[in-house]
mmCIF file with all atom_site columns, C-alpha atoms and ligand atoms in Angstrom:
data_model
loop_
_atom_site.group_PDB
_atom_site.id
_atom_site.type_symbol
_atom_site.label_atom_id
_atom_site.label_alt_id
_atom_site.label_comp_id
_atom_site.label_asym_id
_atom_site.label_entity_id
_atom_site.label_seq_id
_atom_site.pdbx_PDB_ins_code
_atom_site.Cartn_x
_atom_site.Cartn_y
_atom_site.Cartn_z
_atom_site.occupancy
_atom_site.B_iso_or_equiv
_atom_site.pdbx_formal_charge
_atom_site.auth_seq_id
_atom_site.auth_comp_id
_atom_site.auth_asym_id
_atom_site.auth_atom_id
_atom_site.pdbx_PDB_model_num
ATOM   1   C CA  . UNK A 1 1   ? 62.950  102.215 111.496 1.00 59.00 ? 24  UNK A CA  1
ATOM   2   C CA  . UNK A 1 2   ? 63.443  99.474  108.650 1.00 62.00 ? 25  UNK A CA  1
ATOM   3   C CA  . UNK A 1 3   ? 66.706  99.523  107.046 1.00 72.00 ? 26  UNK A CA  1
ATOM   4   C CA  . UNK A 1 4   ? 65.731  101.126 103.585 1.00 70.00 ? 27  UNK A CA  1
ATOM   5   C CA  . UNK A 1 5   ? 64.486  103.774 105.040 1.00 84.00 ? 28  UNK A CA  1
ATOM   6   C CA  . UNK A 1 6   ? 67.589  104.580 106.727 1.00 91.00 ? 29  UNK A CA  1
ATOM   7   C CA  . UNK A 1 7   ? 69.759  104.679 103.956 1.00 94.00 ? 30  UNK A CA  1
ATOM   8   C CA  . UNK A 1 8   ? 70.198  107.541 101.816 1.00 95.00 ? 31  UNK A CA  1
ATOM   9   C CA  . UNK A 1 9   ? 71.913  106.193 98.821  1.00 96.00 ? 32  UNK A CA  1
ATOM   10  C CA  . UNK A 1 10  ? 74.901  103.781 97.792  1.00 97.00 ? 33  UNK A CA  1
ATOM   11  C CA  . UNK A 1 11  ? 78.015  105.587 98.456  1.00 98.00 ? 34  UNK A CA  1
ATOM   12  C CA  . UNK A 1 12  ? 80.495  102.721 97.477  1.00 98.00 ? 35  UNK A CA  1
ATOM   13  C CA  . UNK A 1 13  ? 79.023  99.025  96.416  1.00 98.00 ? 36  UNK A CA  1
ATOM   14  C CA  . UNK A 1 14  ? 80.210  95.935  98.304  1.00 98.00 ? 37  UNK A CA  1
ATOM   15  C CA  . UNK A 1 15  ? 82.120  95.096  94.593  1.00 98.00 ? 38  UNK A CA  1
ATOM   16  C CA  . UNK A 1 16  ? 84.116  97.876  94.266  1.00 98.00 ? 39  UNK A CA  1
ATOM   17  C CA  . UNK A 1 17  ? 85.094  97.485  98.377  1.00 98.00 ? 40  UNK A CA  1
ATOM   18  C CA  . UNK A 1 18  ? 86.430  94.124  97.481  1.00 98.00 ? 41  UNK A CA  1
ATOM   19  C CA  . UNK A 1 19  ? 88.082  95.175  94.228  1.00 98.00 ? 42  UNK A CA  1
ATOM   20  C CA  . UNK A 1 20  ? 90.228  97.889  96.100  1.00 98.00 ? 43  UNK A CA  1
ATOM   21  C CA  . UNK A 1 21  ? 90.790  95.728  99.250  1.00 98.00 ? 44  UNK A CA  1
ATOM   22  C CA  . UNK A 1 22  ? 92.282  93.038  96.341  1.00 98.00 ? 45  UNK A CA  1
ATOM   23  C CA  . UNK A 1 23  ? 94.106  96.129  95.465  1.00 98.00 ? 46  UNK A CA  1
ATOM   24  C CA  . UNK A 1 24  ? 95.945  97.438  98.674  1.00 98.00 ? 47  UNK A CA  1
ATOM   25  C CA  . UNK A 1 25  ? 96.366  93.441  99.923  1.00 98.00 ? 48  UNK A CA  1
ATOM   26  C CA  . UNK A 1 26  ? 98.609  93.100  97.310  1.00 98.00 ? 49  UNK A CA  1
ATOM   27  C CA  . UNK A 1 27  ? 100.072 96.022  98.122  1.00 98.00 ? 50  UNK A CA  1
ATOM   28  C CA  . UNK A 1 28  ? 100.503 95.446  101.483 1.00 98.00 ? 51  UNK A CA  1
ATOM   29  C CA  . UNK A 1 29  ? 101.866 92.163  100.864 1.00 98.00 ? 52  UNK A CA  1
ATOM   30  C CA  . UNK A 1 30  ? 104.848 92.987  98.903  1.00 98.00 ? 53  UNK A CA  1
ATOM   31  C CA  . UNK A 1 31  ? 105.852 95.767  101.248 1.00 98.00 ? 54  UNK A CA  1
ATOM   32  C CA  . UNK A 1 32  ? 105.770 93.026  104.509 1.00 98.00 ? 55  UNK A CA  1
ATOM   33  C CA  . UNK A 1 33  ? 106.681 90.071  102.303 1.00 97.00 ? 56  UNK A CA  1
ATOM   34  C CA  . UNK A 1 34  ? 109.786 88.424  105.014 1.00 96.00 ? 57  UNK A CA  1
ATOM   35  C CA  . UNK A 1 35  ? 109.336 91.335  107.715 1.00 97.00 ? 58  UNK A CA  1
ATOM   36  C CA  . UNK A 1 36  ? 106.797 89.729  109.861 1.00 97.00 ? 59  UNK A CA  1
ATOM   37  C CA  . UNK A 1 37  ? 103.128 91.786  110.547 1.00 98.00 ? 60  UNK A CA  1
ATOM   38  C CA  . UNK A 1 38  ? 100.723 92.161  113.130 1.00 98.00 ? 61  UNK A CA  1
ATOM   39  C CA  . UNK A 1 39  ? 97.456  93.651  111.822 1.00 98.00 ? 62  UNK A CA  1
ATOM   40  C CA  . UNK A 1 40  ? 95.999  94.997  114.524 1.00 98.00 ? 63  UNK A CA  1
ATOM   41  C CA  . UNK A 1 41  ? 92.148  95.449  114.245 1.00 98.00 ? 64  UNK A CA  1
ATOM   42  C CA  . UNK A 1 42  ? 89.993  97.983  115.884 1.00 97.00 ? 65  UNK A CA  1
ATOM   43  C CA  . UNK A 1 43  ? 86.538  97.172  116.716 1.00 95.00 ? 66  UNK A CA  1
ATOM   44  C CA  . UNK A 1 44  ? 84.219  97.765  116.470 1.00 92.00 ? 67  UNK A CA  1
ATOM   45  C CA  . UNK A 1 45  ? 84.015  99.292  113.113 1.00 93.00 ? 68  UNK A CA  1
ATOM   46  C CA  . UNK A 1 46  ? 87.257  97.514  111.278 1.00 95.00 ? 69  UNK A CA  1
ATOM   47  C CA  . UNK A 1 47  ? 86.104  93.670  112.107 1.00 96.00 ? 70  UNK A CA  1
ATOM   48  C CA  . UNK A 1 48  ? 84.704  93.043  108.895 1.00 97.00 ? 71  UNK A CA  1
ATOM   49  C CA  . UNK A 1 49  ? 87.038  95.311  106.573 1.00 98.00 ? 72  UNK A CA  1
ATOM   50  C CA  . UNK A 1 50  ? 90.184  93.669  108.604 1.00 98.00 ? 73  UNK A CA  1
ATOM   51  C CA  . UNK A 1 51  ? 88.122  90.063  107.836 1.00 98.00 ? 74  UNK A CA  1
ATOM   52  C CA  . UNK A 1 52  ? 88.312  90.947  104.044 1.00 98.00 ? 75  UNK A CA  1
ATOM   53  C CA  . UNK A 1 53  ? 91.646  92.183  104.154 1.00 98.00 ? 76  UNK A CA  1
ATOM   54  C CA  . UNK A 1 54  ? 93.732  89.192  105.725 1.00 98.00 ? 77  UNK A CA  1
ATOM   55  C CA  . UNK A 1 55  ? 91.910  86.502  103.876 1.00 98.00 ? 78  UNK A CA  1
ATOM   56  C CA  . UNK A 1 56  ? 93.411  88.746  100.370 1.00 98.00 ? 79  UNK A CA  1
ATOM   57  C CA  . UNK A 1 57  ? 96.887  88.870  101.605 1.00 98.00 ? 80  UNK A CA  1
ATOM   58  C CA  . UNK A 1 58  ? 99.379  86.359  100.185 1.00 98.00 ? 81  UNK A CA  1
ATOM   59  C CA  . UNK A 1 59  ? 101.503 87.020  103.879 1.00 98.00 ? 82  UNK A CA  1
ATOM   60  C CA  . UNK A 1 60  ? 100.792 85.145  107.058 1.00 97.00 ? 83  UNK A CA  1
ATOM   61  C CA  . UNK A 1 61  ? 100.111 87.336  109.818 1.00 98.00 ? 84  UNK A CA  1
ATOM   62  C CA  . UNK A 1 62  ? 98.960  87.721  113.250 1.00 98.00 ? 85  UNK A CA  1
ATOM   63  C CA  . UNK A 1 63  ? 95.687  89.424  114.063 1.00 98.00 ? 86  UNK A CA  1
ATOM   64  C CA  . UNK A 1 64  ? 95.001  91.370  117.351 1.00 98.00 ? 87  UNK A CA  1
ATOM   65  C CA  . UNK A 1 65  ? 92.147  93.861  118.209 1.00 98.00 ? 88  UNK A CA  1
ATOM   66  C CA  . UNK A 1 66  ? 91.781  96.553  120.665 1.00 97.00 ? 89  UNK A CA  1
ATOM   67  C CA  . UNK A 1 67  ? 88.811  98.091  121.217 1.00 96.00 ? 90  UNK A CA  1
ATOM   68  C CA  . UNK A 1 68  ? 88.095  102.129 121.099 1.00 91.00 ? 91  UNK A CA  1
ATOM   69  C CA  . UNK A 1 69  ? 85.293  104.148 121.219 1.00 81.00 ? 92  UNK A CA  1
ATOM   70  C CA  . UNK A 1 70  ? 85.126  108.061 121.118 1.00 76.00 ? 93  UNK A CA  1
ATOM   71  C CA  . UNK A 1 71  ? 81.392  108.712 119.431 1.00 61.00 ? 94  UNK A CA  1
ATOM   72  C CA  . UNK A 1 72  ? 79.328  106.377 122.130 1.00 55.00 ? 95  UNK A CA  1
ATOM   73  C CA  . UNK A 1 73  ? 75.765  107.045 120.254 1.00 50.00 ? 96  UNK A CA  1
ATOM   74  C CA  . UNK A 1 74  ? 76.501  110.447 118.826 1.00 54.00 ? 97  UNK A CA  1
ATOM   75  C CA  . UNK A 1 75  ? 77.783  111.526 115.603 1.00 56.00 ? 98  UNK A CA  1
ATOM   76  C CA  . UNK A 1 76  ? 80.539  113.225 116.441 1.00 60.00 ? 99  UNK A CA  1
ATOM   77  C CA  . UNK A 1 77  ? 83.706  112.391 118.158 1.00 61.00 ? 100 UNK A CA  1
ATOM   78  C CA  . UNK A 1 78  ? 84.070  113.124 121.995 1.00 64.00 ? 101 UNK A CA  1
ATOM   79  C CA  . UNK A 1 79  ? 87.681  113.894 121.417 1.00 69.00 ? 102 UNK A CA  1
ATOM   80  C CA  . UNK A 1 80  ? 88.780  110.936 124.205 1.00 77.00 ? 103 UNK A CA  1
ATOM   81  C CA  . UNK A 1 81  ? 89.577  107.887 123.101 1.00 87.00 ? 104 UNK A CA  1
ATOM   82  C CA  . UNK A 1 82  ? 88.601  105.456 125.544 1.00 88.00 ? 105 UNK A CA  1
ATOM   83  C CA  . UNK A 1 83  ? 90.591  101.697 125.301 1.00 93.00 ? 106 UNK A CA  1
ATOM   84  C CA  . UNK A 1 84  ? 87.900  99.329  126.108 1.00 94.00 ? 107 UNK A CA  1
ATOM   85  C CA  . UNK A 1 85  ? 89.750  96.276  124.666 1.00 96.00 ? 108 UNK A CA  1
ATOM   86  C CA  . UNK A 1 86  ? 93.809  96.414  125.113 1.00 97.00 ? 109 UNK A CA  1
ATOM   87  C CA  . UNK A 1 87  ? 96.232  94.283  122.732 1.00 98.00 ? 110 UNK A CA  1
ATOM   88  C CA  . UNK A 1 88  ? 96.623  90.520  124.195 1.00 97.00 ? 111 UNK A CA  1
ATOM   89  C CA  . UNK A 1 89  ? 100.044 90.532  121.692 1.00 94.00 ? 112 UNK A CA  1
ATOM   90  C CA  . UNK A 1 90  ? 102.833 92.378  123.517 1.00 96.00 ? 113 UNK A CA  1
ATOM   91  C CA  . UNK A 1 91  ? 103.677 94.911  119.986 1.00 97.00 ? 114 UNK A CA  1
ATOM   92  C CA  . UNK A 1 92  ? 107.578 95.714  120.655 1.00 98.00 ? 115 UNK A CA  1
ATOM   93  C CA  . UNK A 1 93  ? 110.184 95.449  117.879 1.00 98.00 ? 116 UNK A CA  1
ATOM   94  C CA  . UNK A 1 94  ? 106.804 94.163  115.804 1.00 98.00 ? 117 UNK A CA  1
ATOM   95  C CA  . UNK A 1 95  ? 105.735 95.568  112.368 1.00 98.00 ? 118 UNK A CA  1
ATOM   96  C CA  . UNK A 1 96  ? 102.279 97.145  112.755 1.00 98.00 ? 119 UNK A CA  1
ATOM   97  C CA  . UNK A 1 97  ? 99.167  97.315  110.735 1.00 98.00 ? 120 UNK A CA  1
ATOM   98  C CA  . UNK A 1 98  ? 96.220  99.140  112.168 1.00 98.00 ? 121 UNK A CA  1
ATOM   99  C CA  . UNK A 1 99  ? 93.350  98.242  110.387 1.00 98.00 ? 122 UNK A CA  1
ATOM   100 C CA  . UNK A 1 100 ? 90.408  100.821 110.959 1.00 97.00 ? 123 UNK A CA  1
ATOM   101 C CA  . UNK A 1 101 ? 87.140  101.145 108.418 1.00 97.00 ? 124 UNK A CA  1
ATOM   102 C CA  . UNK A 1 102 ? 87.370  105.129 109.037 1.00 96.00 ? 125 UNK A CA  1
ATOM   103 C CA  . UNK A 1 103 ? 89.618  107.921 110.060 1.00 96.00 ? 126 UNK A CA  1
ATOM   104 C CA  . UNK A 1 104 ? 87.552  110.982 110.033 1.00 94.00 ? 127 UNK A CA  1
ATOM   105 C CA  . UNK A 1 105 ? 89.590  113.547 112.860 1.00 93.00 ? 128 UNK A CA  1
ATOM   106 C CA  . UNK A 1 106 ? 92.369  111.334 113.042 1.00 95.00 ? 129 UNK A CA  1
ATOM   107 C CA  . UNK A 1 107 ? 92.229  111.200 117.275 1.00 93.00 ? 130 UNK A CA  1
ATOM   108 C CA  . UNK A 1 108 ? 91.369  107.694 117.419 1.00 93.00 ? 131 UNK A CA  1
ATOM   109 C CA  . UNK A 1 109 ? 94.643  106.724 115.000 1.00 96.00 ? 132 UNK A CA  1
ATOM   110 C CA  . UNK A 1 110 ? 96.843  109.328 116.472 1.00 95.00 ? 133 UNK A CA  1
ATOM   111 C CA  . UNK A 1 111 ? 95.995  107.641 120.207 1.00 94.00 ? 134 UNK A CA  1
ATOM   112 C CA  . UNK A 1 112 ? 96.668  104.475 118.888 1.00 97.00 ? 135 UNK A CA  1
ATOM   113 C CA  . UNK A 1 113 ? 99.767  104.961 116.958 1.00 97.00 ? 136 UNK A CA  1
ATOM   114 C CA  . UNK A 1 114 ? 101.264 106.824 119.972 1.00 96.00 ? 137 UNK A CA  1
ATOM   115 C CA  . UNK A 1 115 ? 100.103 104.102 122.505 1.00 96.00 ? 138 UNK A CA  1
ATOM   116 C CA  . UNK A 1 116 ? 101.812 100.890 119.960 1.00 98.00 ? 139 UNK A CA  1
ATOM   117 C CA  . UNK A 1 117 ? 105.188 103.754 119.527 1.00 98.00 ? 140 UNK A CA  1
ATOM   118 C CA  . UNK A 1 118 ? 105.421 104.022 123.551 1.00 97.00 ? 141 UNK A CA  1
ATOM   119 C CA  . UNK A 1 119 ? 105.273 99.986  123.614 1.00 97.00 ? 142 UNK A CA  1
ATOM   120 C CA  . UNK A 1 120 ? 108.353 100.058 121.211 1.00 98.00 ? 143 UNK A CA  1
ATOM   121 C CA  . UNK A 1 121 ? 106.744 98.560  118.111 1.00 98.00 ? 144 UNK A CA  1
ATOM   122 C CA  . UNK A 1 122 ? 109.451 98.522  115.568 1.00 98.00 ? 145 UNK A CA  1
ATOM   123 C CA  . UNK A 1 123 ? 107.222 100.397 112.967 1.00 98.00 ? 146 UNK A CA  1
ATOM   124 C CA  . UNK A 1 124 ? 103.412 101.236 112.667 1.00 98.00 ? 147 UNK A CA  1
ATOM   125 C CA  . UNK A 1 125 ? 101.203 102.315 109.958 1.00 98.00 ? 148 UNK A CA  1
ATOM   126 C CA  . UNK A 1 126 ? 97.701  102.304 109.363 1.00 98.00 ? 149 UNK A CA  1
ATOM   127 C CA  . UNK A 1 127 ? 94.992  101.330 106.753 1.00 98.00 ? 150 UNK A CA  1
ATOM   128 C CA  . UNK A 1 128 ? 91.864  102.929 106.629 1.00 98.00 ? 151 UNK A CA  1
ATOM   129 C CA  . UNK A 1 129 ? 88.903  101.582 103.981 1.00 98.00 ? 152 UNK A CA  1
ATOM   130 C CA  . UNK A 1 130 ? 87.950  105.113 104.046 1.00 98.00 ? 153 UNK A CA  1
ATOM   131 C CA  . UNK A 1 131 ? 88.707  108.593 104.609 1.00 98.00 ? 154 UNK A CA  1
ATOM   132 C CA  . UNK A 1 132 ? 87.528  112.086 105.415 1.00 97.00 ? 155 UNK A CA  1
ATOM   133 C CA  . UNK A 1 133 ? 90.125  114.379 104.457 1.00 95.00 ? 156 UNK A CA  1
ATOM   134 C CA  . UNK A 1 134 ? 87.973  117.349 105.072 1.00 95.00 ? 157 UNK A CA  1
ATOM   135 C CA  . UNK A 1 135 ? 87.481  116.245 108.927 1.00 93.00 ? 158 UNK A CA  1
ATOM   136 C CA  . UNK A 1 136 ? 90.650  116.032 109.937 1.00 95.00 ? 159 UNK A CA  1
ATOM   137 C CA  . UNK A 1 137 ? 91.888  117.818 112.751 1.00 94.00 ? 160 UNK A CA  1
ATOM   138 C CA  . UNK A 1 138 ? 95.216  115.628 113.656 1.00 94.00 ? 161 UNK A CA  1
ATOM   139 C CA  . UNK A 1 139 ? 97.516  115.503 110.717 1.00 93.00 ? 162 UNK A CA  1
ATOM   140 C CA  . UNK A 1 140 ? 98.379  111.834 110.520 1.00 95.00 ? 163 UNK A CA  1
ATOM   141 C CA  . UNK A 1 141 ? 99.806  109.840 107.765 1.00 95.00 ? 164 UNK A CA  1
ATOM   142 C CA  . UNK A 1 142 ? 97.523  107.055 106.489 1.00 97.00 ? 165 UNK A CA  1
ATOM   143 C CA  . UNK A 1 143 ? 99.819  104.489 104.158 1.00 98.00 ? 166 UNK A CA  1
ATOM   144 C CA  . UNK A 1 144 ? 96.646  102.322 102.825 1.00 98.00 ? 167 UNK A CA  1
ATOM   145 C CA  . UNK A 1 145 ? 93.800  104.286 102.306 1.00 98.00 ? 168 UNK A CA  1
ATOM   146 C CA  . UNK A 1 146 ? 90.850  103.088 100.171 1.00 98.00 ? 169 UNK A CA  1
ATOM   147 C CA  . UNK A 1 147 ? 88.418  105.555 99.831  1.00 98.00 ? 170 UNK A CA  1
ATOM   148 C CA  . UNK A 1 148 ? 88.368  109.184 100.258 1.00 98.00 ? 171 UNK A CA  1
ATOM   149 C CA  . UNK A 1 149 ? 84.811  109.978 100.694 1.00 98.00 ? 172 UNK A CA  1
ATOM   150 C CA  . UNK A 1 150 ? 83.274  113.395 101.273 1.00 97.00 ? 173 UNK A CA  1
ATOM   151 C CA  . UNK A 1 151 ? 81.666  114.409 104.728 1.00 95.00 ? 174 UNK A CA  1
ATOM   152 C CA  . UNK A 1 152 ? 78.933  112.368 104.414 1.00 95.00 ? 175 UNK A CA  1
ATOM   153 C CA  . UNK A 1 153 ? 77.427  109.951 108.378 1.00 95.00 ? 176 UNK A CA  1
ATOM   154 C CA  . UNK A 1 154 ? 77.813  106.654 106.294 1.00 97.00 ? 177 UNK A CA  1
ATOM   155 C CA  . UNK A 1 155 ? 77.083  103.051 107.704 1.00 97.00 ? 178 UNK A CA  1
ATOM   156 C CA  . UNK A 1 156 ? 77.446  99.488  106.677 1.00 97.00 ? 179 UNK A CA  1
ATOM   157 C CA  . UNK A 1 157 ? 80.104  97.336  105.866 1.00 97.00 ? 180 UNK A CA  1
ATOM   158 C CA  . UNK A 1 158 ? 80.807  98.012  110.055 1.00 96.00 ? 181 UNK A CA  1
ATOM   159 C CA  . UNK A 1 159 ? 79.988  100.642 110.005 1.00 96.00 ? 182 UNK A CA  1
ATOM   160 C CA  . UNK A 1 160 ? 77.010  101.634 112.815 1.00 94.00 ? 183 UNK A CA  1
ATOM   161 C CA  . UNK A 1 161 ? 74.295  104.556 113.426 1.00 93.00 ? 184 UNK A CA  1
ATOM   162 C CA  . UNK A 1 162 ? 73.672  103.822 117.408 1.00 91.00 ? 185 UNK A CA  1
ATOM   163 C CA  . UNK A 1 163 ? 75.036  100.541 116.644 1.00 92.00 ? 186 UNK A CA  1
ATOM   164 C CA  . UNK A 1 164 ? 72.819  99.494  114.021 1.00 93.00 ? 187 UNK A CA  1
ATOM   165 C CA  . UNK A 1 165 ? 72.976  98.628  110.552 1.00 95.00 ? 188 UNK A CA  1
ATOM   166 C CA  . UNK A 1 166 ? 76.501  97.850  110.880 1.00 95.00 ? 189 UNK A CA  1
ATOM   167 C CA  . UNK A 1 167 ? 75.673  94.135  108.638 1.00 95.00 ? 190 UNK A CA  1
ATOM   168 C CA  . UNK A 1 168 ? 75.173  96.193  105.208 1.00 96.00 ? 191 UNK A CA  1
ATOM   169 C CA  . UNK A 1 169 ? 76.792  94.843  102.684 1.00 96.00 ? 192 UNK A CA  1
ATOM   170 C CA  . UNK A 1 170 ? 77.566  98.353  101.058 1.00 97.00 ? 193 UNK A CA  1
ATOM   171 C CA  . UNK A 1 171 ? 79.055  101.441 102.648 1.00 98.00 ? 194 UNK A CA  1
ATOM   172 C CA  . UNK A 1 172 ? 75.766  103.421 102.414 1.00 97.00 ? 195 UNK A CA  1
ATOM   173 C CA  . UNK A 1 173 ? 74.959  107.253 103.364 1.00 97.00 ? 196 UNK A CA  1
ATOM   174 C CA  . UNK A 1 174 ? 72.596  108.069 106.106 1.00 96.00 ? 197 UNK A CA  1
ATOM   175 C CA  . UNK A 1 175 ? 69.604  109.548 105.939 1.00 94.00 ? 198 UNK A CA  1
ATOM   176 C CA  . UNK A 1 176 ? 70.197  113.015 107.137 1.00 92.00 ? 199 UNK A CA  1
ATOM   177 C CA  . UNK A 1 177 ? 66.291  112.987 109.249 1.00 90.00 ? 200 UNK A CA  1
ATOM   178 C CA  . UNK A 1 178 ? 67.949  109.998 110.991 1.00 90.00 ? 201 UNK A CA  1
ATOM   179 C CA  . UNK A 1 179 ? 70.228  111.585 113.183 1.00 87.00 ? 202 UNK A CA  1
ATOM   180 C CA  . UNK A 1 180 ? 69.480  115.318 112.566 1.00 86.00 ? 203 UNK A CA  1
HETATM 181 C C1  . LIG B 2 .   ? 84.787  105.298 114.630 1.00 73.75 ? 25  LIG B C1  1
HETATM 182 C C2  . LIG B 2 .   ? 85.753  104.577 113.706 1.00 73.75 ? 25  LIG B C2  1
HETATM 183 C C3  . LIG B 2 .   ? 87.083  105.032 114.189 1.00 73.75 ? 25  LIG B C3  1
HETATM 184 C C4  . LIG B 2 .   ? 86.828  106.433 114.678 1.00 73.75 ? 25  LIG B C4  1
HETATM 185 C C5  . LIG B 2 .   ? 87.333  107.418 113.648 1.00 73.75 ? 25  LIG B C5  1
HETATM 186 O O1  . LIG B 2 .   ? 84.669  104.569 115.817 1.00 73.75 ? 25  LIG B O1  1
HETATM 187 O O2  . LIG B 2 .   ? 85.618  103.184 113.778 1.00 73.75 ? 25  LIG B O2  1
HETATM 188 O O3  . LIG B 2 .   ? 87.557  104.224 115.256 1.00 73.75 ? 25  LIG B O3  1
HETATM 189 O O4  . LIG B 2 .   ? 85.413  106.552 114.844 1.00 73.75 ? 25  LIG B O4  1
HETATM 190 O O5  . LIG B 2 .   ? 87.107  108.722 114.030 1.00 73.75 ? 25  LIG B O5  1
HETATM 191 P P1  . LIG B 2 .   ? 88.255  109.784 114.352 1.00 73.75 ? 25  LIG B P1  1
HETATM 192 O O6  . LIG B 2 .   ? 89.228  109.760 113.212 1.00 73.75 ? 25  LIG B O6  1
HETATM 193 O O7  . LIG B 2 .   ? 87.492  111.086 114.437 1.00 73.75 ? 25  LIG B O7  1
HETATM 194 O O8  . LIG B 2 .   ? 88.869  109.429 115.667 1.00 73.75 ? 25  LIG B O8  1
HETATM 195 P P2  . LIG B 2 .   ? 83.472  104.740 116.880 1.00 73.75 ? 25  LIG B P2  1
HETATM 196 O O9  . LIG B 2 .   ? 83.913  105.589 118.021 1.00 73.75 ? 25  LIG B O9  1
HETATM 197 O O10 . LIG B 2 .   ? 82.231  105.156 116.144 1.00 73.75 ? 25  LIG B O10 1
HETATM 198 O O11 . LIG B 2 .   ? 83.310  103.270 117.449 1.00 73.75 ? 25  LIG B O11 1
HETATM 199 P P3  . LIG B 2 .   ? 82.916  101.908 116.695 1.00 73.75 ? 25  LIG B P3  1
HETATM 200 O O12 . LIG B 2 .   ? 84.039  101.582 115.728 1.00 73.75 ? 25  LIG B O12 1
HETATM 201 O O13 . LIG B 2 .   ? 82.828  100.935 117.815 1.00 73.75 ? 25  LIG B O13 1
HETATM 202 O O14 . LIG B 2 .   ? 81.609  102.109 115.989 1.00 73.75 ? 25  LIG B O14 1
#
């Protein structure tokens, strides 16, 4: 199936992405400004938000990925985190970013903020370009949120439907006849 006829709609354009990633860089700069920060990325959906992100802060800071997957193919989330990809940074006494592009049940950021906690990482929080408040099912603070979006399969800007169309340059909604 060709792109366009995939996509649904334009849920948020690639400009107003970049105007509130300008926003919450600046954010996060001042509140890591002297501290030290390791943004940790998760793929394979946060590459290209955590991309955007670093190259607006006015902080240096060291980038690590792990790698996660709980929804394989499937829309919806197996409940198991699996760590395909591990930190190579060792995260204790280190101020942590997590740098996701969604947190929809909040299992895959609980796991992880648990997993950095037990390593002794002096403090972790999390940034999430969006979020689905109405999907949650773990309770867990997010400190940098940029969107709250309603419950809506989107893709792009990472973002994948069985690992396609993750190269859109706007977070779009899926067709529903695409995956129903
Ligand atoms: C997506 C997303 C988050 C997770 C959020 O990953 O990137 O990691 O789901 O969902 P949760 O809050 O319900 O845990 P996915 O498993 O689709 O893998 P991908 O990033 O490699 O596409």
């Amino acid at each position: 199936m060709k792109t366009h006829d995939c996509v649904q709609s334009v849920l948020i354009s690639a400009q107003e992405i970049q105007q509130r990633i300008a926003e919450l860089a600046q954010q996060i700069s001042q509140d890591y400004r002297n501290k030290g920060l390791l943004v940790v990325g998760v793929l394979k959906g946060g590459w290209m938000y955590l991309a955007d992100l670093v190259r607006q802060l006015s902080i240096d800071v060291e980038v690590d990925f792990v790698s996660v997957s709980s929804y394989g193919r499937g829309t919806k989330s197996s409940g198991k985190v699996n760590l395909l990809r591990d930190l190579t940074t060792d995260c204790g006494g280190r101020n942590v970013l997590i740098v996701e592009d969604i947190i929809d049940s909040g299992i895959t950021l609980s796991h992880l903020k648990d997993l950095f906690l037990k390593r002794y990482a002096n403090t972790v929080e999390i940034t999430a370009l969006l979020s689905k408040p109405s999907r949650r099912k773990i309770d867990i603070p997010v400190k940098y949120v940029g969107f709250e979006i309603p419950d809506e399969f989107v893709v792009g800007y990472g973002m994948d439907y069985a690992e396609n169309l993750r190269g859109l340059q706007d977070v779009c909604v899926l067709k529903r006849e695409v995956y129903e």
